[in-house]
Amino acid sequence: MIEAVAITKTFPISSGQGRTTDKTVLQSVSLTIGDGAFVSLVGPTGCGKSTFLEILAGLQAPSHGEVRIDGTRLLEPLPNTPSGIKAYRKKHRFLSPIANSLFRNKPRHDIAMIFQDYAVFPWMTARQNVQFVLGLRGVPRGEREKLARHYLAMVGLEEAANSYPAHMSGGMRQRLALARAFSAEPGIILMDEPFAAVDALTREKLQDDLVRLWETSGITIVLATHDVGEAVCLSDEVYVFSPAPGAIRGRVAIDVPRPRRHQTVAVQGLKEQVLSHFLNT
Ligand SMILES: Nc1ncnc2c1ncn2[C@@H]1O[C@H](COP(=O)(O)OP(=O)(O)OP(=O)(O)O)[C@@H](O)[C@H]1O
């Protein structure tokens, strides 16, 4: 289970003449996501969706609040006063909060992330990309090739196993990113606008593939998207963020059976419900 409790995030920004002020990007965001759920976060550009996903992944510390994964606290907020920093150093016995946060931010193999810009290694073939992740997972060398073939087949890339990402279409590259994420067998996959860079037809096909993979995997998925239709067609529930600083403005449960089609009356009605949270400001 993922629990985000009153997450607030501020960034220091320059206000000229060497001074900085705090910019609040997320304001007291709380939500709970059950195991195996598919949850979407929708909100206007700049409302802090990516920042929130990075905090869920433990890649950034919140300024206030905390994230718990299965009851374990992920990263505690970094202090921002000299006395707080001193106490923090003493507690963690590291040189600086930054060094400490870097140490504690080492990648968790139970959380995978997928980004809009296809986070795959360009110098490796599709098969090598998946095999690399299997290696991190500790799969013995002799089993990696067969297993890589299995994950590539799951996303329809068996024919492209020996191709490099540069020779693939955007949709194929994002399929490869999916294969990599699922091959890590994580408990949670966090997706940041994963289909924003592909055309509409490819996007619908990728959405169908993603639902199919998720239904058979039991993995929890958290998807950040601008696309309300995508959120409604894929998710069990949709959280609507306000414009910056991002706060949760509403939650819509989606109880329509899958597969869902964008044009159906039920999906249109739910899209209206999600949109009404934006408009009731
Ligand atoms: N390291 C940083 N320092 C200062 N400001 C930052 C930093 N990271 C993000 N921001 C600011 O936080 C705000 C939220 O950014 P974020 O990328 O989380 O929003 P988003 O909802 O994902 O936007 P989009 O949908 O356009 O990707 C933006 O105004 C961004 O400029």
PDB file of N, CA, C and O in Angstrom, residues 108-137:
ATOM      1  N   ARG A 108      15.188   1.853  -5.525  1.00  0.00           N
ATOM      2  CA  ARG A 108      14.481   0.727  -4.918  1.00  0.00           C
ATOM      3  C   ARG A 108      14.018  -0.169  -6.058  1.00  0.00           C
ATOM      4  O   ARG A 108      13.370   0.282  -6.979  1.00  0.00           O
ATOM      5  N   HIS A 109      14.356  -1.435  -5.969  1.00  0.00           N
ATOM      6  CA  HIS A 109      13.993  -2.306  -7.086  1.00  0.00           C
ATOM      7  C   HIS A 109      12.532  -2.721  -7.040  1.00  0.00           C
ATOM      8  O   HIS A 109      12.046  -3.381  -7.936  1.00  0.00           O
ATOM      9  N   ASP A 110      11.835  -2.322  -5.961  1.00  0.00           N
ATOM     10  CA  ASP A 110      10.405  -2.647  -5.933  1.00  0.00           C
ATOM     11  C   ASP A 110       9.566  -1.521  -6.532  1.00  0.00           C
ATOM     12  O   ASP A 110       8.358  -1.603  -6.574  1.00  0.00           O
ATOM     13  N   ILE A 111      10.217  -0.438  -6.975  1.00  0.00           N
ATOM     14  CA  ILE A 111       9.485   0.654  -7.630  1.00  0.00           C
ATOM     15  C   ILE A 111      10.150   0.919  -8.980  1.00  0.00           C
ATOM     16  O   ILE A 111      11.352   1.172  -9.035  1.00  0.00           O
ATOM     17  N   ALA A 112       9.373   0.856 -10.067  1.00  0.00           N
ATOM     18  CA  ALA A 112       9.930   1.167 -11.388  1.00  0.00           C
ATOM     19  C   ALA A 112       9.271   2.443 -11.887  1.00  0.00           C
ATOM     20  O   ALA A 112       8.127   2.735 -11.539  1.00  0.00           O
ATOM     21  N   MET A 113      10.002   3.212 -12.692  1.00  0.00           N
ATOM     22  CA  MET A 113       9.404   4.438 -13.261  1.00  0.00           C
ATOM     23  C   MET A 113       9.465   4.401 -14.772  1.00  0.00           C
ATOM     24  O   MET A 113      10.440   3.936 -15.345  1.00  0.00           O
ATOM     25  N   ILE A 114       8.414   4.910 -15.407  1.00  0.00           N
ATOM     26  CA  ILE A 114       8.397   5.038 -16.866  1.00  0.00           C
ATOM     27  C   ILE A 114       8.106   6.505 -17.189  1.00  0.00           C
ATOM     28  O   ILE A 114       7.200   7.100 -16.617  1.00  0.00           O
ATOM     29  N   PHE A 115       8.920   7.064 -18.087  1.00  0.00           N
ATOM     30  CA  PHE A 115       8.794   8.483 -18.411  1.00  0.00           C
ATOM     31  C   PHE A 115       8.312   8.640 -19.850  1.00  0.00           C
ATOM     32  O   PHE A 115       8.340   7.704 -20.644  1.00  0.00           O
ATOM     33  N   GLN A 116       7.954   9.899 -20.163  1.00  0.00           N
ATOM     34  CA  GLN A 116       7.519  10.215 -21.524  1.00  0.00           C
ATOM     35  C   GLN A 116       8.622   9.937 -22.546  1.00  0.00           C
ATOM     36  O   GLN A 116       8.369   9.511 -23.657  1.00  0.00           O
ATOM     37  N   ASP A 117       9.887  10.181 -22.137  1.00  0.00           N
ATOM     38  CA  ASP A 117      10.967  10.142 -23.117  1.00  0.00           C
ATOM     39  C   ASP A 117      11.698   8.793 -23.122  1.00  0.00           C
ATOM     40  O   ASP A 117      12.915   8.745 -23.248  1.00  0.00           O
ATOM     41  N   TYR A 118      10.914   7.727 -23.002  1.00  0.00           N
ATOM     42  CA  TYR A 118      11.455   6.379 -23.198  1.00  0.00           C
ATOM     43  C   TYR A 118      12.768   6.154 -22.459  1.00  0.00           C
ATOM     44  O   TYR A 118      13.848   6.194 -23.063  1.00  0.00           O
ATOM     45  N   ALA A 119      12.712   5.876 -21.183  1.00  0.00           N
ATOM     46  CA  ALA A 119      13.957   5.691 -20.427  1.00  0.00           C
ATOM     47  C   ALA A 119      14.529   4.302 -20.703  1.00  0.00           C
ATOM     48  O   ALA A 119      14.351   3.373 -19.927  1.00  0.00           O
ATOM     49  N   VAL A 120      15.165   4.175 -21.867  1.00  0.00           N
ATOM     50  CA  VAL A 120      15.836   2.913 -22.211  1.00  0.00           C
ATOM     51  C   VAL A 120      17.276   3.250 -22.571  1.00  0.00           C
ATOM     52  O   VAL A 120      17.587   4.390 -22.916  1.00  0.00           O
ATOM     53  N   PHE A 121      18.169   2.284 -22.471  1.00  0.00           N
ATOM     54  CA  PHE A 121      19.578   2.552 -22.805  1.00  0.00           C
ATOM     55  C   PHE A 121      19.752   2.490 -24.325  1.00  0.00           C
ATOM     56  O   PHE A 121      19.550   1.434 -24.935  1.00  0.00           O
ATOM     57  N   PRO A 122      20.155   3.614 -24.942  1.00  0.00           N
ATOM     58  CA  PRO A 122      20.251   3.631 -26.408  1.00  0.00           C
ATOM     59  C   PRO A 122      21.379   2.761 -26.943  1.00  0.00           C
ATOM     60  O   PRO A 122      21.366   2.373 -28.111  1.00  0.00           O
ATOM     61  N   TRP A 123      22.381   2.464 -26.100  1.00  0.00           N
ATOM     62  CA  TRP A 123      23.536   1.687 -26.588  1.00  0.00           C
ATOM     63  C   TRP A 123      23.305   0.187 -26.463  1.00  0.00           C
ATOM     64  O   TRP A 123      24.176  -0.608 -26.762  1.00  0.00           O
ATOM     65  N   MET A 124      22.133  -0.205 -26.017  1.00  0.00           N
ATOM     66  CA  MET A 124      21.831  -1.636 -25.889  1.00  0.00           C
ATOM     67  C   MET A 124      20.669  -1.998 -26.799  1.00  0.00           C
ATOM     68  O   MET A 124      19.769  -1.182 -27.021  1.00  0.00           O
ATOM     69  N   THR A 125      20.668  -3.226 -27.306  1.00  0.00           N
ATOM     70  CA  THR A 125      19.516  -3.702 -28.074  1.00  0.00           C
ATOM     71  C   THR A 125      18.333  -3.895 -27.117  1.00  0.00           C
ATOM     72  O   THR A 125      18.503  -3.845 -25.887  1.00  0.00           O
ATOM     73  N   ALA A 126      17.162  -4.150 -27.707  1.00  0.00           N
ATOM     74  CA  ALA A 126      15.970  -4.368 -26.884  1.00  0.00           C
ATOM     75  C   ALA A 126      16.227  -5.508 -25.894  1.00  0.00           C
ATOM     76  O   ALA A 126      15.946  -5.400 -24.699  1.00  0.00           O
ATOM     77  N   ARG A 127      16.804  -6.594 -26.409  1.00  0.00           N
ATOM     78  CA  ARG A 127      17.031  -7.762 -25.555  1.00  0.00           C
ATOM     79  C   ARG A 127      18.023  -7.433 -24.435  1.00  0.00           C
ATOM     80  O   ARG A 127      17.799  -7.758 -23.275  1.00  0.00           O
ATOM     81  N   GLN A 128      19.085  -6.727 -24.805  1.00  0.00           N
ATOM     82  CA  GLN A 128      20.093  -6.362 -23.784  1.00  0.00           C
ATOM     83  C   GLN A 128      19.500  -5.433 -22.732  1.00  0.00           C
ATOM     84  O   GLN A 128      19.842  -5.519 -21.559  1.00  0.00           O
ATOM     85  N   ASN A 129      18.599  -4.516 -23.176  1.00  0.00           N
ATOM     86  CA  ASN A 129      17.954  -3.619 -22.222  1.00  0.00           C
ATOM     87  C   ASN A 129      17.206  -4.415 -21.155  1.00  0.00           C
ATOM     88  O   ASN A 129      17.302  -4.124 -19.966  1.00  0.00           O
ATOM     89  N   VAL A 130      16.452  -5.432 -21.606  1.00  0.00           N
ATOM     90  CA  VAL A 130      15.668  -6.223 -20.643  1.00  0.00           C
ATOM     91  C   VAL A 130      16.605  -7.098 -19.812  1.00  0.00           C
ATOM     92  O   VAL A 130      16.445  -7.225 -18.593  1.00  0.00           O
ATOM     93  N   GLN A 131      17.600  -7.663 -20.480  1.00  0.00           N
ATOM     94  CA  GLN A 131      18.545  -8.534 -19.750  1.00  0.00           C
ATOM     95  C   GLN A 131      19.270  -7.758 -18.651  1.00  0.00           C
ATOM     96  O   GLN A 131      19.548  -8.298 -17.578  1.00  0.00           O
ATOM     97  N   PHE A 132      19.557  -6.485 -18.935  1.00  0.00           N
ATOM     98  CA  PHE A 132      20.230  -5.663 -17.930  1.00  0.00           C
ATOM     99  C   PHE A 132      19.395  -5.588 -16.651  1.00  0.00           C
ATOM    100  O   PHE A 132      19.891  -5.753 -15.543  1.00  0.00           O
ATOM    101  N   VAL A 133      18.090  -5.345 -16.830  1.00  0.00           N
ATOM    102  CA  VAL A 133      17.200  -5.240 -15.660  1.00  0.00           C
ATOM    103  C   VAL A 133      17.116  -6.594 -14.951  1.00  0.00           C
ATOM    104  O   VAL A 133      17.117  -6.659 -13.716  1.00  0.00           O
ATOM    105  N   LEU A 134      17.062  -7.655 -15.732  1.00  0.00           N
ATOM    106  CA  LEU A 134      16.998  -8.992 -15.114  1.00  0.00           C
ATOM    107  C   LEU A 134      18.259  -9.243 -14.285  1.00  0.00           C
ATOM    108  O   LEU A 134      18.203  -9.849 -13.214  1.00  0.00           O
ATOM    109  N   GLY A 135      19.397  -8.739 -14.788  1.00  0.00           N
ATOM    110  CA  GLY A 135      20.660  -8.881 -14.049  1.00  0.00           C
ATOM    111  C   GLY A 135      20.575  -8.161 -12.711  1.00  0.00           C
ATOM    112  O   GLY A 135      20.991  -8.681 -11.681  1.00  0.00           O
ATOM    113  N   LEU A 136      19.999  -6.927 -12.734  1.00  0.00           N
ATOM    114  CA  LEU A 136      19.850  -6.178 -11.473  1.00  0.00           C
ATOM    115  C   LEU A 136      18.981  -6.945 -10.488  1.00  0.00           C
ATOM    116  O   LEU A 136      19.170  -6.867  -9.281  1.00  0.00           O
ATOM    117  N   ARG A 137      18.025  -7.673 -11.059  1.00  0.00           N
ATOM    118  CA  ARG A 137      17.086  -8.428 -10.209  1.00  0.00           C
ATOM    119  C   ARG A 137      17.730  -9.699  -9.659  1.00  0.00           C
ATOM    120  O   ARG A 137      17.133 -10.411  -8.865  1.00  0.00           O
TER     121      ARG A 137
END
